[in-house]
Coordinates of C-alpha atoms in Angstrom, one line a residue:
M462 CA -10.8 25.7 25.9
K463 CA -8.1 28.0 25.0
R464 CA -7.2 28.7 21.4
E465 CA -3.7 27.5 22.1
Q466 CA -4.9 24.3 23.6
I467 CA -7.2 23.6 20.4
I468 CA -4.3 24.4 18.0
E469 CA -2.0 22.0 20.2
Q470 CA -4.7 19.3 20.1
K471 CA -5.0 19.7 16.2
I472 CA -1.2 19.4 15.7
A473 CA -1.0 16.4 17.8
H474 CA -4.0 14.7 16.1
L475 CA -2.5 15.5 12.5
T476 CA 0.9 14.2 13.7
F477 CA -0.7 10.9 14.6
I478 CA -2.5 10.6 11.2
Q479 CA 0.8 11.5 9.3
G480 CA 2.6 8.8 11.5
V481 CA 0.1 6.1 10.1
I482 CA 0.5 7.6 6.5
N483 CA 4.3 7.2 6.8
R484 CA 4.0 3.7 8.0
M485 CA 1.7 2.8 5.0
G486 CA 4.2 4.2 2.6
Q487 CA 7.0 2.4 4.3
N488 CA 5.1 -1.0 4.1
S489 CA 4.3 -0.4 0.3
F490 CA 7.9 0.3 -0.2
L491 CA 9.2 -2.9 1.7
L492 CA 6.6 -5.2 -0.1
K493 CA 8.1 -4.0 -3.3
G494 CA 11.4 -5.1 -2.5
W495 CA 10.2 -8.4 -1.1
S496 CA 8.1 -9.0 -4.1
I497 CA 11.2 -8.6 -6.3
T498 CA 13.4 -10.7 -4.0
I499 CA 11.0 -13.7 -3.5
V500 CA 10.1 -13.7 -7.3
A501 CA 13.7 -13.5 -8.3
A502 CA 14.7 -16.4 -6.1
L503 CA 12.0 -18.7 -7.5
F504 CA 12.9 -17.6 -11.0
A505 CA 16.6 -18.4 -10.2
L506 CA 15.6 -21.8 -9.1
A507 CA 13.7 -22.4 -12.2
A508 CA 16.5 -21.2 -14.3
Q509 CA 19.1 -23.6 -12.6
G510 CA 17.0 -26.6 -13.7
A511 CA 16.1 -27.5 -10.0
N512 CA 12.3 -27.4 -11.2
T513 CA 10.7 -25.6 -13.9
K514 CA 7.5 -25.3 -11.8
F515 CA 9.1 -22.7 -9.7
V516 CA 8.2 -20.5 -12.5
L517 CA 4.6 -21.2 -12.0
I518 CA 4.8 -21.0 -8.2
A519 CA 6.3 -17.5 -8.4
Y520 CA 2.9 -16.2 -9.9
F521 CA 1.2 -16.7 -6.3
P522 CA 3.6 -14.4 -4.4
A523 CA 3.7 -12.0 -7.2
I524 CA 0.0 -11.6 -7.2
M525 CA -0.3 -11.6 -3.4
F526 CA 2.2 -8.7 -3.0
W527 CA 0.3 -6.8 -5.6
L528 CA -3.1 -7.1 -3.6
L529 CA -1.3 -6.4 -0.5
D530 CA 0.4 -3.3 -2.0
A531 CA -2.7 -2.2 -3.3
Y532 CA -4.4 -2.4 0.4
F533 CA -1.7 -0.4 1.9
L534 CA -2.1 2.2 -0.9
H535 CA -5.7 2.4 -0.4
Q536 CA -5.4 2.8 3.5
E537 CA -2.8 5.6 2.8
R538 CA -5.3 7.4 0.5
L539 CA -7.9 7.0 3.3
F540 CA -5.7 8.4 5.9
R541 CA -4.7 11.2 3.4
A542 CA -8.3 12.1 3.3
L543 CA -8.7 12.0 7.1
Y544 CA -5.7 14.4 7.3
E545 CA -7.2 16.8 4.9
K546 CA -10.5 16.7 6.9
V547 CA -8.9 17.2 10.2
A548 CA -6.8 20.0 8.8
S549 CA -9.8 21.7 7.2
N550 CA -11.8 21.4 10.7
D551 CA -14.4 19.2 9.0
I552 CA -13.5 16.6 11.7
S553 CA -12.8 17.7 15.1
S554 CA -9.5 17.2 16.8
D555 CA -10.8 16.7 20.3
I556 CA -11.6 13.1 19.7
Y557 CA -8.3 12.1 18.2
T558 CA -10.2 9.8 15.7
L559 CA -8.2 7.7 13.3
K560 CA -11.4 6.0 11.8
T561 CA -11.5 6.2 8.1
G562 CA -14.9 4.2 7.6
L563 CA -16.7 7.6 6.8
L564 CA -14.1 8.4 4.1
K565 CA -14.6 5.4 2.0
G566 CA -16.7 7.1 -0.4
E567 CA -14.3 10.0 -0.7
V568 CA -11.4 8.0 -2.2
E569 CA -11.1 5.4 -5.0
G570 CA -12.2 1.9 -4.2
Y571 CA -9.8 -1.0 -3.4
C572 CA -10.4 -2.3 -6.9
S573 CA -9.4 1.0 -8.7
V574 CA -6.1 1.1 -6.6
V575 CA -5.3 -2.5 -7.5
L576 CA -5.4 -1.3 -11.2
S577 CA -3.9 2.1 -10.6
K578 CA -1.1 3.2 -13.0
T579 CA 1.9 2.8 -10.5
L580 CA 0.9 -0.5 -9.2
T581 CA -0.1 -2.0 -12.6
F582 CA 3.2 -1.0 -14.1
F583 CA 5.3 -2.2 -11.2
H584 CA 3.7 -5.6 -10.5
G585 CA 2.5 -5.8 -14.1
C586 CA 6.4 -5.8 -15.1
I587 CA 6.9 -8.6 -12.5
I588 CA 4.1 -10.8 -14.1
G589 CA 5.5 -10.0 -17.5
V590 CA 9.0 -11.2 -16.6
L591 CA 7.3 -14.3 -15.2
L592 CA 5.4 -15.0 -18.3
F593 CA 8.5 -14.4 -20.6
A594 CA 10.4 -16.7 -18.1
M595 CA 7.8 -19.3 -18.3
F596 CA 7.7 -19.5 -21.9
G597 CA 11.3 -19.4 -22.2
I598 CA 11.9 -22.4 -19.7
L599 CA 9.1 -24.6 -20.4
T600 CA 9.4 -24.5 -24.3

């Protein structure tokens, strides 16, 4: 195979991986927006006096969005590691692989990502607001 073909193959492979990384980042961004929207809506219903249990119900989506956001961030980190391996020729571009299973030991585990600074700050603030609202409404 000519060197030019190898370079084109590598660029195409890296482009595929970068596309996945971009989608993971976009998904994480959208989740944060939905998290705030849904929790705020449930909070507003509880504050209106419709039913104070809406504050308690708001914990479920807040926690689920946190876990789902961590999943997308973990996947993004795996694909970044794959990108680096392909870019450094540790993984060949001729198979166009998107399998990240071999790289799991090279990035933080899912539980570490759940408790990462950025996710803990963002989603922890939402949980904190819910706690504050719960004690304010229920007392």
